[in-house]
Short mmCIF file of N, CA and C in Angstrom, two decimals:
data_model
loop_
_atom_site.label_atom_id
_atom_site.label_comp_id
_atom_site.label_asym_id
_atom_site.label_seq_id
_atom_site.Cartn_x
_atom_site.Cartn_y
_atom_site.Cartn_z
N UNK A 967 12.16 85.54 28.16
CA UNK A 967 11.98 83.69 27.72
C UNK A 967 10.80 83.75 27.80
N UNK A 968 10.47 82.79 27.19
CA UNK A 968 9.23 82.13 27.17
C UNK A 968 8.75 81.18 28.15
N UNK A 969 7.22 81.20 28.24
CA UNK A 969 6.75 80.94 29.69
C UNK A 969 6.91 79.63 29.69
N UNK A 970 7.41 79.02 28.47
CA UNK A 970 6.48 77.57 27.89
C UNK A 970 8.04 76.53 28.37
N UNK A 971 9.92 77.65 28.94
CA UNK A 971 10.65 77.29 28.98
C UNK A 971 10.79 76.35 29.46
N UNK A 972 10.32 75.78 31.10
CA UNK A 972 10.43 75.26 31.34
C UNK A 972 9.72 73.79 31.17
N UNK A 973 8.32 73.41 30.57
CA UNK A 973 8.31 72.61 30.23
C UNK A 973 8.34 72.30 28.56
N UNK A 974 9.81 72.85 27.73
CA UNK A 974 9.86 72.94 26.32
C UNK A 974 9.58 71.12 26.08
N UNK A 975 10.30 70.61 26.50
CA UNK A 975 10.47 69.36 25.94
C UNK A 975 9.20 68.49 25.82
N UNK A 976 8.52 69.02 27.10
CA UNK A 976 6.57 68.16 27.15
C UNK A 976 6.13 69.56 25.86
N UNK A 977 5.98 70.61 25.84
CA UNK A 977 5.46 70.86 24.11
C UNK A 977 6.52 70.30 23.01
N UNK A 978 7.31 70.24 22.91
CA UNK A 978 7.64 69.08 21.95
C UNK A 978 7.53 67.89 21.76
N UNK A 979 7.26 67.08 22.06
CA UNK A 979 7.45 65.50 22.67
C UNK A 979 5.89 66.11 22.16
N UNK A 980 5.29 66.57 22.52
CA UNK A 980 3.00 66.48 22.16
C UNK A 980 3.47 66.44 20.62
N UNK A 981 4.23 67.91 19.93
CA UNK A 981 4.12 68.66 19.21
C UNK A 981 4.67 67.28 17.93
N UNK A 982 6.14 66.58 18.25
CA UNK A 982 6.20 65.72 17.57
C UNK A 982 5.46 64.37 17.55
N UNK A 983 4.20 64.26 18.50
CA UNK A 983 3.26 63.32 18.43
C UNK A 983 2.66 63.80 17.42
N UNK A 984 1.58 64.84 17.33
CA UNK A 984 1.03 65.19 16.75
C UNK A 984 1.48 65.10 14.81
N UNK A 985 2.59 65.51 14.92
CA UNK A 985 3.35 65.76 12.96
C UNK A 985 3.26 64.06 12.87
N UNK A 986 3.97 63.33 13.86
CA UNK A 986 3.56 61.98 13.43
C UNK A 986 1.95 61.63 13.00
N UNK A 987 0.90 62.23 14.00
CA UNK A 987 -0.42 62.16 13.29
C UNK A 987 -0.95 62.64 12.00
N UNK A 988 -0.09 63.47 11.54
CA UNK A 988 -0.14 64.32 10.25
C UNK A 988 0.56 63.57 9.45
N UNK A 989 1.97 62.84 9.59
CA UNK A 989 2.48 61.87 8.34
C UNK A 989 1.51 60.71 8.21
N UNK A 990 1.20 60.23 9.15
CA UNK A 990 0.15 59.43 9.03
C UNK A 990 -1.30 59.41 8.44
N UNK A 991 -1.22 61.05 8.67
CA UNK A 991 -2.68 61.33 7.40
C UNK A 991 -2.26 61.34 5.79
N UNK A 992 -0.67 61.43 5.51
CA UNK A 992 -0.18 61.38 4.37
C UNK A 992 -0.16 60.06 3.76
N UNK A 993 0.26 59.21 4.65
CA UNK A 993 0.32 58.18 3.94
C UNK A 993 -1.02 57.71 3.86
N UNK A 994 -2.04 57.72 4.71
CA UNK A 994 -3.60 57.03 4.67
C UNK A 994 -3.75 57.84 2.91
N UNK A 995 -3.57 58.67 2.87
CA UNK A 995 -4.06 59.39 1.43
C UNK A 995 -3.30 58.60 0.39
N UNK A 996 -2.04 58.45 0.38
CA UNK A 996 -1.33 57.73 -0.35
C UNK A 996 -1.09 56.25 -1.10
N UNK A 997 -2.15 55.61 0.20
CA UNK A 997 -2.69 54.29 0.50
C UNK A 997 -4.12 54.17 -0.26
N UNK A 998 -4.55 55.45 -0.19
CA UNK A 998 -6.12 55.14 -0.71
C UNK A 998 -6.87 54.95 0.86
N UNK A 999 -6.90 54.96 1.60
CA UNK A 999 -7.96 54.47 2.36
C UNK A 999 -9.26 55.18 2.39
N UNK A 1000 -9.71 54.43 3.30
CA UNK A 1000 -11.07 54.45 2.82
C UNK A 1000 -11.25 56.38 4.03
N UNK A 1001 -12.39 57.20 3.15
CA UNK A 1001 -12.64 58.67 3.69
C UNK A 1001 -12.55 58.75 5.19
N UNK A 1002 -13.71 58.21 5.27
CA UNK A 1002 -14.52 58.45 6.79
C UNK A 1002 -13.24 57.82 7.80
N UNK A 1003 -12.81 56.33 7.86
CA UNK A 1003 -10.92 56.63 8.44
C UNK A 1003 -10.29 57.78 8.83
N UNK A 1004 -9.93 58.25 6.90
CA UNK A 1004 -9.09 59.65 7.08
C UNK A 1004 -9.80 60.90 7.85
N UNK A 1005 -10.89 60.97 7.91
CA UNK A 1005 -11.49 61.93 8.59
C UNK A 1005 -11.53 61.75 9.87
N UNK A 1006 -11.58 60.54 10.64
CA UNK A 1006 -11.64 60.52 12.00
C UNK A 1006 -9.80 60.78 12.77
N UNK A 1007 -9.04 60.50 11.34
CA UNK A 1007 -7.69 60.46 12.13
C UNK A 1007 -7.89 61.80 11.93
N UNK A 1008 -8.02 62.98 10.88
CA UNK A 1008 -8.00 64.53 10.57
C UNK A 1008 -8.42 64.54 12.20
N UNK A 1009 -10.05 64.17 12.33
CA UNK A 1009 -10.18 64.60 14.11
C UNK A 1009 -9.54 64.05 14.84
N UNK A 1010 -8.85 63.89 15.36
CA UNK A 1010 -7.92 63.45 15.92
C UNK A 1010 -6.68 64.27 16.16
N UNK A 1011 -6.37 64.48 15.29
CA UNK A 1011 -5.31 65.42 14.36
C UNK A 1011 -5.68 66.48 15.28
N UNK A 1012 -6.38 67.58 14.45
CA UNK A 1012 -7.38 68.77 15.13
C UNK A 1012 -7.23 68.72 16.76
N UNK A 1013 -8.28 67.48 17.32
CA UNK A 1013 -8.20 68.07 18.92
C UNK A 1013 -6.91 68.09 19.91
N UNK A 1014 -5.56 67.79 19.18
CA UNK A 1014 -4.71 67.11 19.65
C UNK A 1014 -4.35 68.93 19.57
N UNK A 1015 -4.30 69.75 18.35
CA UNK A 1015 -3.21 70.98 18.15
C UNK A 1015 -4.10 71.76 18.96
N UNK A 1016 -5.33 71.50 19.28
CA UNK A 1016 -7.24 71.71 19.86
C UNK A 1016 -6.23 72.20 21.50
N UNK A 1017 -6.18 71.15 22.36
CA UNK A 1017 -5.37 70.57 23.23
C UNK A 1017 -4.21 71.01 23.59
N UNK A 1018 -3.28 70.97 22.79
CA UNK A 1018 -1.86 71.57 22.07
C UNK A 1018 -2.33 73.46 22.97
N UNK A 1019 -2.43 74.13 21.99
CA UNK A 1019 -3.04 75.27 21.74
C UNK A 1019 -3.55 75.87 23.08
N UNK A 1020 -4.72 75.25 23.87
CA UNK A 1020 -4.97 75.36 25.03
C UNK A 1020 -3.95 75.48 26.54
N UNK A 1021 -3.27 74.28 26.25
CA UNK A 1021 -2.40 74.07 27.52
C UNK A 1021 -1.24 75.56 27.39
N UNK A 1022 -0.69 75.68 25.97
CA UNK A 1022 0.01 76.89 25.95
C UNK A 1022 -0.87 78.24 26.61
N UNK A 1023 -2.37 78.22 25.55
CA UNK A 1023 -2.37 79.81 26.30
C UNK A 1023 -2.82 79.64 27.74
N UNK A 1024 -3.19 78.52 28.06
CA UNK A 1024 -3.05 78.05 29.89
C UNK A 1024 -1.83 79.01 30.66
N UNK A 1025 -0.91 78.16 30.08
CA UNK A 1025 0.88 79.17 30.21
C UNK A 1025 0.68 80.96 29.91
N UNK A 1026 0.50 80.55 29.50
CA UNK A 1026 0.50 82.23 28.53
C UNK A 1026 -0.42 83.28 30.16
N UNK A 1027 -1.29 82.85 29.26
CA UNK A 1027 -2.04 83.59 30.39
C UNK A 1027 -1.27 83.59 32.27
N UNK A 1028 -0.79 82.49 32.78
CA UNK A 1028 -0.71 82.43 33.96
C UNK A 1028 0.41 82.69 33.92
N UNK A 1029 1.17 83.01 33.26
CA UNK A 1029 2.24 83.72 33.42
C UNK A 1029 2.73 85.01 32.85
N UNK A 1030 2.64 85.21 31.79
CA UNK A 1030 3.10 86.41 30.79
C UNK A 1030 2.12 87.56 31.23
N UNK A 1031 0.74 87.16 31.09
CA UNK A 1031 -0.76 87.99 31.15
C UNK A 1031 -0.54 88.39 33.07
N UNK A 1032 -0.48 87.79 33.87
CA UNK A 1032 -0.30 87.57 35.31
C UNK A 1032 0.86 88.42 35.48
N UNK A 1033 2.04 88.58 35.18
CA UNK A 1033 2.90 89.32 34.89
C UNK A 1033 3.03 90.67 35.01
N UNK A 1034 2.22 90.69 33.71
CA UNK A 1034 1.99 92.41 33.16
C UNK A 1034 1.26 93.20 33.61
N UNK A 1035 0.04 91.62 33.69
CA UNK A 1035 -1.18 93.10 35.31
C UNK A 1035 -0.44 93.31 36.23
N UNK A 1036 0.58 92.84 36.80
CA UNK A 1036 0.82 93.29 37.62
C UNK A 1036 1.70 94.51 38.03
N UNK A 1037 2.56 94.50 36.91
CA UNK A 1037 3.37 95.90 36.45
C UNK A 1037 2.49 96.53 36.32
N UNK A 1038 1.74 96.72 35.51
CA UNK A 1038 -0.03 97.92 35.00
C UNK A 1038 0.92 98.19 33.82
N UNK A 1039 0.29 99.39 33.39
CA UNK A 1039 0.70 100.34 32.10
C UNK A 1039 0.27 99.47 30.91
N UNK A 1040 0.76 100.45 29.57
CA UNK A 1040 0.87 99.35 28.33
C UNK A 1040 1.36 98.27 28.08
N UNK A 1041 2.21 98.00 28.77
CA UNK A 1041 2.27 96.48 28.15
C UNK A 1041 1.18 95.34 29.30
N UNK A 1042 0.73 95.61 30.15
CA UNK A 1042 -0.36 95.09 30.96
C UNK A 1042 -1.72 94.61 29.69
N UNK A 1043 -1.88 96.09 29.27
CA UNK A 1043 -3.16 96.85 27.70
C UNK A 1043 -2.94 95.28 26.95
N UNK A 1044 -1.37 96.03 26.60
CA UNK A 1044 -0.93 95.14 25.09
C UNK A 1044 -1.22 93.44 25.41
N UNK A 1045 -1.15 92.73 26.73
CA UNK A 1045 -0.81 91.32 26.90
C UNK A 1045 -2.31 91.19 27.05
N UNK A 1046 -3.12 91.67 27.00
CA UNK A 1046 -4.37 90.93 28.23
C UNK A 1046 -5.09 91.49 26.20
N UNK A 1047 -4.72 92.23 24.86
CA UNK A 1047 -4.98 92.32 24.23
C UNK A 1047 -4.58 91.16 23.58
N UNK A 1048 -3.43 90.56 23.64
CA UNK A 1048 -2.85 89.69 22.56
C UNK A 1048 -3.85 88.51 23.05
N UNK A 1049 -3.76 88.29 24.48
CA UNK A 1049 -4.39 86.95 24.70
C UNK A 1049 -5.59 86.70 24.39
N UNK A 1050 -6.02 88.43 24.32
CA UNK A 1050 -8.24 88.19 23.43
C UNK A 1050 -7.26 88.29 22.40
N UNK A 1051 -7.07 88.62 21.41
CA UNK A 1051 -7.03 87.65 19.67
C UNK A 1051 -6.91 86.61 20.01
N UNK A 1052 -5.85 86.01 20.61
CA UNK A 1052 -5.71 84.78 20.38
C UNK A 1052 -6.48 84.05 21.18
N UNK A 1053 -7.54 84.05 21.73
CA UNK A 1053 -8.68 83.33 22.53
C UNK A 1053 -9.59 83.25 20.99
N UNK A 1054 -9.92 84.74 20.56
CA UNK A 1054 -10.65 84.51 19.41
C UNK A 1054 -9.83 83.93 18.03
N UNK A 1055 -9.37 84.40 17.63
CA UNK A 1055 -8.69 83.38 16.58
C UNK A 1055 -8.45 81.32 17.07
N UNK A 1056 -8.33 81.13 18.77
CA UNK A 1056 -8.58 79.57 18.48
C UNK A 1056 -10.16 79.82 18.52
N UNK A 1057 -10.97 80.28 19.17
CA UNK A 1057 -12.98 79.62 18.98
C UNK A 1057 -13.18 79.59 17.41
N UNK A 1058 -12.33 80.80 16.59
CA UNK A 1058 -12.85 80.93 15.07
C UNK A 1058 -12.51 79.57 14.44
N UNK A 1059 -11.48 78.83 14.95
CA UNK A 1059 -10.85 77.90 14.00
C UNK A 1059 -11.29 76.14 13.76
#
């Protein structure tokens, strides 16, 4: 079971809102809107995705990683490594 299962509908709602932002960007390009206006919307969509990612990461750390750490062993090492790799990817993006 995924750690976000209890909040799945809230996560999906946020993703649908972000999807709408992306579709809005497509319309802006189709309508030849001003570059700076498009870039402003790109920034907003990027921040929305970053916020979503951080919330999901927090959920993962507070459930999956904590549970694995309590159990110990290889699973704990794997979960910590996965989380560390995910954080590194988020920082680079």
